[in-house]
Amino acid sequence: MGKSRRTGRRLALTTAAIGLALNGVGAMSTQGASAAANGPCDIYAAGGTPCVAAHSTTRALYGAYNGPLYQVRRSSDNHTTNVGVLSAGGTANAAAQDSFCAGTTCLITTIYDQSGRGNHLTQAPPGGFPGPAPGGYDNLANATAAPTTVGGRKAYGVFVAPGTGYRDNHTSGIARGDQPEGMYAIFDGTHSNSGCCFDYGNAETTSHDDGNGTMEAIYFGKIKVWGYGSGNGPWIMADLENGLFSGVNQHYNANDPTISHRYLTAIVKGGPNLWAIRGGNAQSGGVSTFYSGKRPNVAGYNPMRKQGAIILGIGGDNSHGAAGTFYEGVMTTGYPSDATENAVQANIVAAGYR
């Protein structure tokens, strides 16, 4: 394929992604319970980097998605129920959870993968770092600890207290080795600590530390042991195993700012000798690039040795000392363009987290 044809294809994909985002903005600004024209994963697909995992307890991430978002278990009788959307492409049916959990407490047992690949997140098993519960399994999140609204509709996020964690070690389609991938997550930028490690993304399938480059996940928090940015934190960084990287340097990188929006968009993406950190306010504006360039000049990170598990709230070896709140996130195959991510950010802003 010639250079001019490749350039034309990239421009066409970028235009399609931006067009989808504008569609989504128009639909979601009046959405509430009604369907969105397009979700973030429709935009990624139009950009040529489709989602291979899509997790949210607050809304559908595809315009046509009409399945379950998550499952809760109530303490009174250990029964479970799935919480879905109010309509295809819409927000969570929080009233169903409230009715099911009335008079008792509920835990989030499963966060379903909307991509159709079955990459569901469940209670994290024991790992190289000992777990807090008998048998070493991590705790599950209280289903009502992170209330929010999306498009004017009530929803619940995933409140990760230290000791809480979710994982899938048997995934489909997630990047392995040095394969390119992208990911974003919406976090509560006011809820973090300096424990290790509040992550979402690609990790070891063994639940152990398998060495440099065996992870590629979004980290959010204030820990400074391995890496940090400007100010006092928290920072968006990349957990690449045995290193939290705020840029190309192993420790301090001034261009990675302290960022603490109430609703925060955090992005990490990586490919062969290339990766980036981006972030912004999930309620307004765009996303900024804090780093984009070559892999760290440290043995083991180029090429990468990603294994393809998915984690939430923990490190690759099941380190579970961190705190944070998760609302939605996806992982893609392929390295998304900035234009595609900008279009996804427009969709997130239009969703109306409050």
XYZ file of N, CA, C and O in Angstrom, residues 57 67-74 79-87 91-107 143-144 153-156:
164
model
N -19.887 0.384 35.448
C -21.066 0.173 36.287
C -22.049 1.326 36.159
O -23.067 1.342 36.844
N -27.116 -5.144 27.496
C -26.913 -6.262 28.407
C -26.616 -5.802 29.823
O -26.759 -4.622 30.172
N -26.174 -6.719 30.665
C -25.854 -6.373 32.054
C -24.557 -5.585 32.156
O -23.608 -5.820 31.394
N -24.516 -4.652 33.104
C -23.297 -3.906 33.396
C -22.490 -4.584 34.494
O -21.266 -4.700 34.393
N -23.186 -5.010 35.543
C -22.496 -5.624 36.674
C -23.466 -6.474 37.472
O -24.690 -6.419 37.270
N -22.924 -7.268 38.374
C -23.711 -8.118 39.248
C -23.450 -7.737 40.704
O -22.314 -7.415 41.069
N -24.495 -7.767 41.526
C -24.350 -7.522 42.958
C -24.850 -8.738 43.741
O -25.705 -9.491 43.273
N -24.293 -8.898 44.929
C -24.711 -9.970 45.849
C -25.084 -9.339 47.184
O -24.308 -8.561 47.739
N -26.278 -9.670 47.675
C -26.703 -9.079 48.945
C -26.346 -9.989 50.117
O -26.335 -11.223 49.995
N -28.069 -13.977 47.638
C -28.607 -13.990 46.283
C -27.937 -12.898 45.449
O -27.446 -11.900 45.989
N -27.936 -13.099 44.139
C -27.319 -12.138 43.232
C -28.327 -11.658 42.193
O -29.327 -12.328 41.920
N -28.057 -10.504 41.636
C -28.826 -10.006 40.506
C -27.919 -9.183 39.609
O -26.922 -8.612 40.064
N -28.258 -9.144 38.335
C -27.533 -8.310 37.381
C -28.191 -6.944 37.272
O -29.422 -6.843 37.283
N -27.373 -5.921 37.157
C -27.855 -4.553 36.942
C -27.535 -4.183 35.500
O -26.369 -4.199 35.091
N -28.564 -3.862 34.741
C -28.392 -3.524 33.341
C -28.581 -2.051 33.084
O -28.405 -1.206 33.967
N -28.963 -1.721 31.861
C -29.168 -0.335 31.446
C -30.655 -0.047 31.327
O -31.479 -0.949 31.165
N -30.998 1.235 31.404
C -32.400 1.634 31.275
C -32.908 1.433 29.855
O -34.105 1.201 29.646
N -32.017 1.552 28.883
C -32.339 1.275 27.483
C -31.031 1.060 26.754
O -29.949 1.358 27.283
N -27.905 4.610 30.449
C -27.275 4.588 31.765
C -27.783 3.410 32.591
O -28.762 2.752 32.253
N -27.082 3.162 33.710
C -27.407 2.026 34.562
C -28.785 2.158 35.189
O -29.248 3.261 35.507
N -29.409 1.021 35.407
C -30.693 0.962 36.103
C -30.422 0.852 37.600
O -30.570 -0.211 38.207
N -30.016 1.960 38.194
C -29.646 1.948 39.615
C -30.820 1.603 40.501
O -30.641 1.052 41.600
N -32.033 1.886 40.058
C -33.216 1.570 40.865
C -33.340 0.066 41.087
O -33.827 -0.371 42.139
N -32.906 -0.731 40.114
C -32.954 -2.180 40.272
C -32.030 -2.620 41.401
O -32.380 -3.494 42.205
N -30.835 -2.020 41.467
C -29.926 -2.325 42.579
C -30.532 -1.875 43.897
O -30.504 -2.618 44.888
N -31.060 -0.662 43.944
C -31.620 -0.136 45.192
C -32.744 -1.027 45.707
O -32.846 -1.284 46.913
N -33.588 -1.515 44.818
C -34.693 -2.380 45.225
C -34.168 -3.711 45.740
O -34.601 -4.197 46.792
N -33.224 -4.296 45.021
C -32.690 -5.601 45.395
C -31.935 -5.539 46.714
O -31.963 -6.486 47.512
N -31.247 -4.429 46.972
C -30.383 -4.311 48.147
C -31.060 -3.602 49.317
O -30.411 -3.339 50.346
N -32.344 -3.288 49.204
C -33.051 -2.557 50.265
C -32.996 -3.330 51.577
O -33.263 -4.529 51.629
N -32.592 -2.638 52.643
C -32.570 -3.239 53.968
C -31.368 -4.112 54.238
O -31.282 -4.736 55.310
N -30.425 -4.190 53.308
C -29.228 -5.000 53.519
C -28.074 -4.353 52.766
O -28.227 -3.275 52.192
N -26.914 -4.974 52.778
C -25.775 -4.465 52.022
C -25.516 -5.363 50.822
O -25.841 -6.554 50.834
N -24.928 -4.777 49.793
C -24.591 -5.522 48.580
C -23.142 -5.273 48.208
O -22.601 -4.185 48.438
N -22.536 -6.280 47.599
C -21.189 -6.191 47.058
C -21.236 -6.380 45.550
O -22.088 -7.117 45.036
N -21.417 -1.960 47.008
C -22.119 -1.533 45.796
C -22.698 -0.129 45.878
O -23.059 0.447 44.845
N -22.795 0.453 47.065
C -23.401 1.785 47.205
C -22.410 2.846 47.663
O -22.802 3.971 47.952
N -29.123 10.799 35.633
C -29.644 9.549 36.183
C -28.700 8.996 37.245
O -27.480 9.015 37.087
N -29.244 8.463 38.307
C -28.452 7.892 39.388
C -27.697 6.661 38.909
O -28.210 5.856 38.130
N -26.470 6.512 39.389
C -25.643 5.341 39.090
C -24.645 5.154 40.231
O -24.543 5.996 41.134
N -23.925 4.058 40.172
C -22.921 3.758 41.189
C -21.597 3.384 40.526
O -21.566 2.605 39.567
